Amino acid sequence: MKVLDDIKNGLIVSCQALSDEPLHSPLIMAKMAKAAEMGGAVAIRANGFEDIKAIRREVKLPIIGLIKKNYEGYKPYITPTIEEVSAVVKAGADIVAIDATKLIKPGDISTKDLLREIKKLYPNILVMADISTYNEGIEAENLGFDIVSTTLSGYTDYSPKIDGPDFELIEKLSKVLKIPLIAEGRIWTPEEAIKALELGAYAVVVGTAITRPQEITKHFAESIRKAVKYAGTK
């Protein structure tokens, strides 16, 4: 499929800003996506109906779309119901990313149930499984997902909490999956992105390190403070 061919061995840039962040605006995210396209990104990952629509007008790259929405009593929040899926498709995304963990989704439906409904309503849309563990990645392929991403490693109660990318998960899944594996999560440097590809990732998603200036500033500021504090103890 052309979309998958287009993203192979490339950098996918996640252009997202939450409602309480300074850059929260479809216009700003569209310009961020355009800048990413100019810089060599092969695709954009975007959150929200209006953001996806604005980005679709601005760039020609494939878009991985999602909608983050919290439902009381349920932990999954990445495109957790068919309502959000439909909005993502309507907005113009080429790929829909959903929570594909073992956690039950709003309406008490499973990942299997949601995927079945998506494939019935939108048979031509690619569906990406955002997973947090090795077993979830294997299950996602068995269920019929088109792509697996390590997005949620470290963000479920039962997945390992580590500071950097989950290279172990990337390597293990890349050796067994027959569908593309996308490396995502806490990738801060080009060297880490390259390592993910060397371990077998099909493509790499980088978000915070490129498109969230408050977090980039925090990363630099905290590193400097630690270095100054350490120097002062010598």
CSV table of N, CA and C in Angstrom, one decimal, residues 33-124:
chain,number,residue,atom,x,y,z
A,33,ALA,N,3.0,21.3,11.2
A,33,ALA,CA,3.0,20.2,10.3
A,33,ALA,C,3.7,20.6,9.0
A,34,LYS,N,3.4,21.8,8.5
A,34,LYS,CA,4.1,22.3,7.3
A,34,LYS,C,5.6,22.4,7.5
A,35,ALA,N,6.0,22.9,8.6
A,35,ALA,CA,7.4,23.0,8.9
A,35,ALA,C,8.0,21.6,9.0
A,36,ALA,N,7.3,20.6,9.6
A,36,ALA,CA,7.8,19.2,9.6
A,36,ALA,C,7.9,18.7,8.2
A,37,GLU,N,7.0,18.9,7.4
A,37,GLU,CA,7.0,18.5,6.0
A,37,GLU,C,8.2,19.1,5.3
A,38,MET,N,8.5,20.4,5.5
A,38,MET,CA,9.6,21.0,4.8
A,38,MET,C,10.9,20.5,5.3
A,39,GLY,N,10.9,20.0,6.6
A,39,GLY,CA,12.1,19.4,7.2
A,39,GLY,C,12.4,18.0,6.8
A,40,GLY,N,11.5,17.3,6.2
A,40,GLY,CA,11.7,16.0,5.7
A,40,GLY,C,10.9,14.9,6.4
A,41,ALA,N,9.9,15.3,7.2
A,41,ALA,CA,9.0,14.3,7.8
A,41,ALA,C,8.3,13.5,6.7
A,42,VAL,N,8.0,12.2,6.9
A,42,VAL,CA,7.3,11.4,5.9
A,42,VAL,C,5.8,11.3,6.3
A,43,ALA,N,5.4,11.7,7.5
A,43,ALA,CA,4.0,11.7,7.9
A,43,ALA,C,3.8,12.5,9.1
A,44,ILE,N,2.5,12.8,9.4
A,44,ILE,CA,2.2,13.6,10.6
A,44,ILE,C,1.2,12.8,11.5
A,45,ARG,N,1.5,12.8,12.8
A,45,ARG,CA,0.5,12.3,13.7
A,45,ARG,C,-0.2,13.4,14.4
A,46,ALA,N,-1.5,13.5,14.4
A,46,ALA,CA,-2.3,14.6,14.8
A,46,ALA,C,-3.5,14.2,15.7
A,47,ASN,N,-3.8,15.1,16.6
A,47,ASN,CA,-4.9,14.8,17.6
A,47,ASN,C,-6.0,15.9,17.4
A,48,GLY,N,-7.2,15.4,17.2
A,48,GLY,CA,-8.4,16.3,17.2
A,48,GLY,C,-8.9,16.6,15.8
A,49,PHE,N,-10.3,16.6,15.7
A,49,PHE,CA,-10.9,16.8,14.5
A,49,PHE,C,-10.5,18.1,13.7
A,50,GLU,N,-10.5,19.2,14.4
A,50,GLU,CA,-10.1,20.5,13.8
A,50,GLU,C,-8.7,20.5,13.4
A,51,ASP,N,-7.8,20.0,14.2
A,51,ASP,CA,-6.4,19.9,13.9
A,51,ASP,C,-6.1,19.1,12.7
A,52,ILE,N,-6.7,17.9,12.6
A,52,ILE,CA,-6.5,17.0,11.5
A,52,ILE,C,-7.0,17.7,10.2
A,53,LYS,N,-8.2,18.4,10.3
A,53,LYS,CA,-8.7,19.1,9.1
A,53,LYS,C,-7.7,20.2,8.6
A,54,ALA,N,-7.2,20.9,9.6
A,54,ALA,CA,-6.3,22.0,9.2
A,54,ALA,C,-5.0,21.5,8.6
A,55,ILE,N,-4.5,20.5,9.2
A,55,ILE,CA,-3.3,19.9,8.7
A,55,ILE,C,-3.5,19.3,7.4
A,56,ARG,N,-4.6,18.6,7.1
A,56,ARG,CA,-4.9,18.0,5.8
A,56,ARG,C,-4.9,19.1,4.7
A,57,ARG,N,-5.4,20.3,5.0
A,57,ARG,CA,-5.3,21.4,4.0
A,57,ARG,C,-3.9,21.9,3.8
A,58,GLU,N,-3.1,21.7,4.8
A,58,GLU,CA,-1.7,22.4,4.7
A,58,GLU,C,-0.7,21.5,4.1
A,59,VAL,N,-0.7,20.2,4.3
A,59,VAL,CA,0.3,19.3,3.9
A,59,VAL,C,-0.2,18.1,3.0
A,60,LYS,N,0.7,17.6,2.2
A,60,LYS,CA,0.4,16.4,1.4
A,60,LYS,C,0.8,15.1,2.0
A,61,LEU,N,1.4,15.1,3.1
A,61,LEU,CA,1.9,13.9,3.8
A,61,LEU,C,0.7,13.1,4.3
A,62,PRO,N,1.0,11.8,4.5
A,62,PRO,CA,0.0,10.9,5.2
A,62,PRO,C,-0.2,11.4,6.6
A,63,ILE,N,-1.5,11.3,7.1
A,63,ILE,CA,-1.8,11.7,8.4
A,63,ILE,C,-2.3,10.6,9.3
A,64,ILE,N,-1.7,10.4,10.4
A,64,ILE,CA,-2.1,9.4,11.4
A,64,ILE,C,-3.0,10.2,12.4
A,65,GLY,N,-4.3,10.0,12.4
A,65,GLY,CA,-5.2,10.8,13.2
A,65,GLY,C,-5.7,10.0,14.4
A,66,LEU,N,-6.0,10.8,15.4
A,66,LEU,CA,-6.5,10.3,16.7
A,66,LEU,C,-7.3,11.4,17.4
A,67,ILE,N,-8.1,11.0,18.3
A,67,ILE,CA,-8.8,12.0,19.1
A,67,ILE,C,-8.6,11.5,20.6
A,68,LYS,N,-8.1,12.3,21.4
A,68,LYS,CA,-7.9,12.0,22.8
A,68,LYS,C,-9.1,12.5,23.6
A,69,LYS,N,-9.8,11.5,24.2
A,69,LYS,CA,-11.0,11.8,25.0
A,69,LYS,C,-11.1,10.9,26.2
A,70,ASN,N,-11.3,11.5,27.3
A,70,ASN,CA,-11.5,10.7,28.6
A,70,ASN,C,-13.0,10.5,28.8
A,71,TYR,N,-13.2,9.2,29.2
A,71,TYR,CA,-14.6,8.8,29.6
A,71,TYR,C,-14.5,8.4,31.0
A,72,GLU,N,-15.4,8.9,31.9
A,72,GLU,CA,-15.4,8.5,33.3
A,72,GLU,C,-15.5,7.0,33.5
A,73,GLY,N,-14.6,6.5,34.3
A,73,GLY,CA,-14.6,5.1,34.6
A,73,GLY,C,-13.8,4.2,33.7
A,74,TYR,N,-13.2,4.8,32.6
A,74,TYR,CA,-12.4,4.0,31.7
A,74,TYR,C,-11.1,4.7,31.5
A,75,LYS,N,-10.0,3.9,31.4
A,75,LYS,CA,-8.7,4.4,31.2
A,75,LYS,C,-8.3,4.7,29.7
A,76,PRO,N,-8.7,3.9,28.7
A,76,PRO,CA,-8.3,4.2,27.3
A,76,PRO,C,-8.8,5.6,26.9
A,77,TYR,N,-8.0,6.4,26.3
A,77,TYR,CA,-8.3,7.8,25.9
A,77,TYR,C,-7.9,8.1,24.5
A,78,ILE,N,-7.2,7.2,23.8
A,78,ILE,CA,-6.8,7.5,22.4
A,78,ILE,C,-7.8,6.9,21.5
A,79,THR,N,-8.6,7.7,20.9
A,79,THR,CA,-9.7,7.3,20.0
A,79,THR,C,-10.4,6.1,20.5
A,80,PRO,N,-11.1,6.2,21.7
A,80,PRO,CA,-11.6,5.1,22.5
A,80,PRO,C,-12.9,4.5,22.0
A,81,THR,N,-13.7,5.2,21.2
A,81,THR,CA,-14.9,4.7,20.7
A,81,THR,C,-15.1,5.0,19.2
A,82,ILE,N,-16.1,4.3,18.6
A,82,ILE,CA,-16.3,4.5,17.2
A,82,ILE,C,-16.7,5.9,16.8
A,83,GLU,N,-17.2,6.7,17.8
A,83,GLU,CA,-17.6,8.1,17.6
A,83,GLU,C,-16.3,8.9,17.2
A,84,GLU,N,-15.2,8.7,18.0
A,84,GLU,CA,-14.0,9.4,17.7
A,84,GLU,C,-13.4,8.9,16.4
A,85,VAL,N,-13.5,7.6,16.2
A,85,VAL,CA,-12.9,7.0,14.9
A,85,VAL,C,-13.6,7.7,13.7
A,86,SER,N,-14.9,7.8,13.7
A,86,SER,CA,-15.6,8.4,12.6
A,86,SER,C,-15.2,9.8,12.4
A,87,ALA,N,-15.0,10.6,13.5
A,87,ALA,CA,-14.6,12.0,13.3
A,87,ALA,C,-13.2,12.0,12.7
A,88,VAL,N,-12.3,11.1,13.1
A,88,VAL,CA,-10.9,11.1,12.5
A,88,VAL,C,-11.0,10.8,11.0
A,89,VAL,N,-11.8,9.9,10.6
A,89,VAL,CA,-11.9,9.5,9.2
A,89,VAL,C,-12.5,10.7,8.5
A,90,LYS,N,-13.6,11.3,9.0
A,90,LYS,CA,-14.2,12.5,8.4
A,90,LYS,C,-13.2,13.6,8.2
A,91,ALA,N,-12.3,13.8,9.2
A,91,ALA,CA,-11.4,14.9,9.1
A,91,ALA,C,-10.3,14.8,8.0
A,92,GLY,N,-10.2,13.5,7.5
A,92,GLY,CA,-9.2,13.3,6.4
A,92,GLY,C,-8.0,12.6,6.7
A,93,ALA,N,-7.9,11.8,7.8
A,93,ALA,CA,-6.8,11.1,8.2
A,93,ALA,C,-6.6,9.8,7.3
A,94,ASP,N,-5.4,9.4,7.0
A,94,ASP,CA,-5.2,8.2,6.2
A,94,ASP,C,-5.1,7.0,7.1
A,95,ILE,N,-4.7,7.2,8.3
A,95,ILE,CA,-4.5,6.1,9.3
A,95,ILE,C,-5.2,6.5,10.6
A,96,VAL,N,-6.0,5.7,11.2
A,96,VAL,CA,-6.6,5.9,12.5
A,96,VAL,C,-5.8,5.2,13.6
A,97,ALA,N,-5.4,5.9,14.6
A,97,ALA,CA,-4.7,5.3,15.7
A,97,ALA,C,-5.7,5.1,16.9
A,98,ILE,N,-5.7,3.9,17.5
A,98,ILE,CA,-6.6,3.7,18.6
A,98,ILE,C,-5.8,3.0,19.7
A,99,ASP,N,-6.3,3.1,20.9
A,99,ASP,CA,-5.8,2.4,22.1
A,99,ASP,C,-6.1,0.9,21.8
A,100,ALA,N,-5.0,0.1,21.7
A,100,ALA,CA,-5.2,-1.3,21.5
A,100,ALA,C,-4.6,-2.1,22.7
A,101,THR,N,-4.7,-1.5,23.8
A,101,THR,CA,-4.3,-2.3,25.0
A,101,THR,C,-5.4,-3.2,25.4
A,102,LYS,N,-5.1,-4.0,26.5
A,102,LYS,CA,-6.1,-5.0,27.0
A,102,LYS,C,-7.2,-4.3,27.8
A,103,LEU,N,-7.1,-3.0,28.0
A,103,LEU,CA,-8.1,-2.4,28.9
A,103,LEU,C,-9.4,-2.2,28.1
A,104,ILE,N,-10.5,-2.4,28.9
A,104,ILE,CA,-11.8,-2.3,28.3
A,104,ILE,C,-12.2,-0.8,28.1
A,105,LYS,N,-12.8,-0.6,26.9
A,105,LYS,CA,-13.1,0.8,26.5
A,105,LYS,C,-14.5,1.2,26.9
A,106,PRO,N,-14.8,2.5,26.7
A,106,PRO,CA,-16.2,3.0,27.0
A,106,PRO,C,-17.2,2.2,26.3
A,107,GLY,N,-18.3,1.9,27.0
A,107,GLY,CA,-19.3,1.0,26.5
A,107,GLY,C,-19.1,-0.4,26.8
A,108,ASP,N,-18.0,-0.7,27.6
A,108,ASP,CA,-17.6,-2.0,28.0
A,108,ASP,C,-17.3,-2.9,26.8
A,109,ILE,N,-16.6,-2.3,25.8
A,109,ILE,CA,-16.2,-3.1,24.6
A,109,ILE,C,-14.7,-3.3,24.6
A,110,SER,N,-14.2,-4.4,24.0
A,110,SER,CA,-12.8,-4.7,23.9
A,110,SER,C,-12.2,-4.1,22.7
A,111,THR,N,-10.9,-4.2,22.6
A,111,THR,CA,-10.2,-3.8,21.4
A,111,THR,C,-10.6,-4.6,20.2
A,112,LYS,N,-10.9,-5.9,20.4
A,112,LYS,CA,-11.3,-6.7,19.3
A,112,LYS,C,-12.7,-6.2,18.8
A,113,ASP,N,-13.6,-5.9,19.7
A,113,ASP,CA,-14.9,-5.4,19.3
A,113,ASP,C,-14.8,-4.1,18.5
A,114,LEU,N,-14.0,-3.2,19.0
A,114,LEU,CA,-13.9,-1.9,18.3
A,114,LEU,C,-13.2,-2.0,17.0
A,115,LEU,N,-12.2,-2.8,16.8
A,115,LEU,CA,-11.6,-3.0,15.5
A,115,LEU,C,-12.6,-3.6,14.5
A,116,ARG,N,-13.3,-4.6,15.0
A,116,ARG,CA,-14.3,-5.2,14.1
A,116,ARG,C,-15.3,-4.2,13.6
A,117,GLU,N,-15.7,-3.3,14.4
A,117,GLU,CA,-16.7,-2.2,14.0
A,117,GLU,C,-16.0,-1.3,13.0
A,118,ILE,N,-14.8,-0.9,13.3
A,118,ILE,CA,-14.1,0.0,12.4
A,118,ILE,C,-13.9,-0.6,11.0
A,119,LYS,N,-13.5,-1.9,11.0
A,119,LYS,CA,-13.3,-2.5,9.7
A,119,LYS,C,-14.6,-2.7,8.9
A,120,LYS,N,-15.7,-2.8,9.6
A,120,LYS,CA,-17.0,-3.0,9.0
A,120,LYS,C,-17.4,-1.6,8.4
A,121,LEU,N,-17.3,-0.6,9.1
A,121,LEU,CA,-17.7,0.8,8.7
A,121,LEU,C,-16.7,1.4,7.7
A,122,TYR,N,-15.4,1.2,7.9
A,122,TYR,CA,-14.4,1.8,7.1
A,122,TYR,C,-13.4,0.8,6.6
A,123,PRO,N,-13.8,-0.1,5.7
A,123,PRO,CA,-12.9,-1.2,5.3
A,123,PRO,C,-11.6,-0.7,4.6
A,124,ASN,N,-11.6,0.5,4.1
A,124,ASN,CA,-10.4,1.0,3.3
A,124,ASN,C,-9.4,1.9,4.2
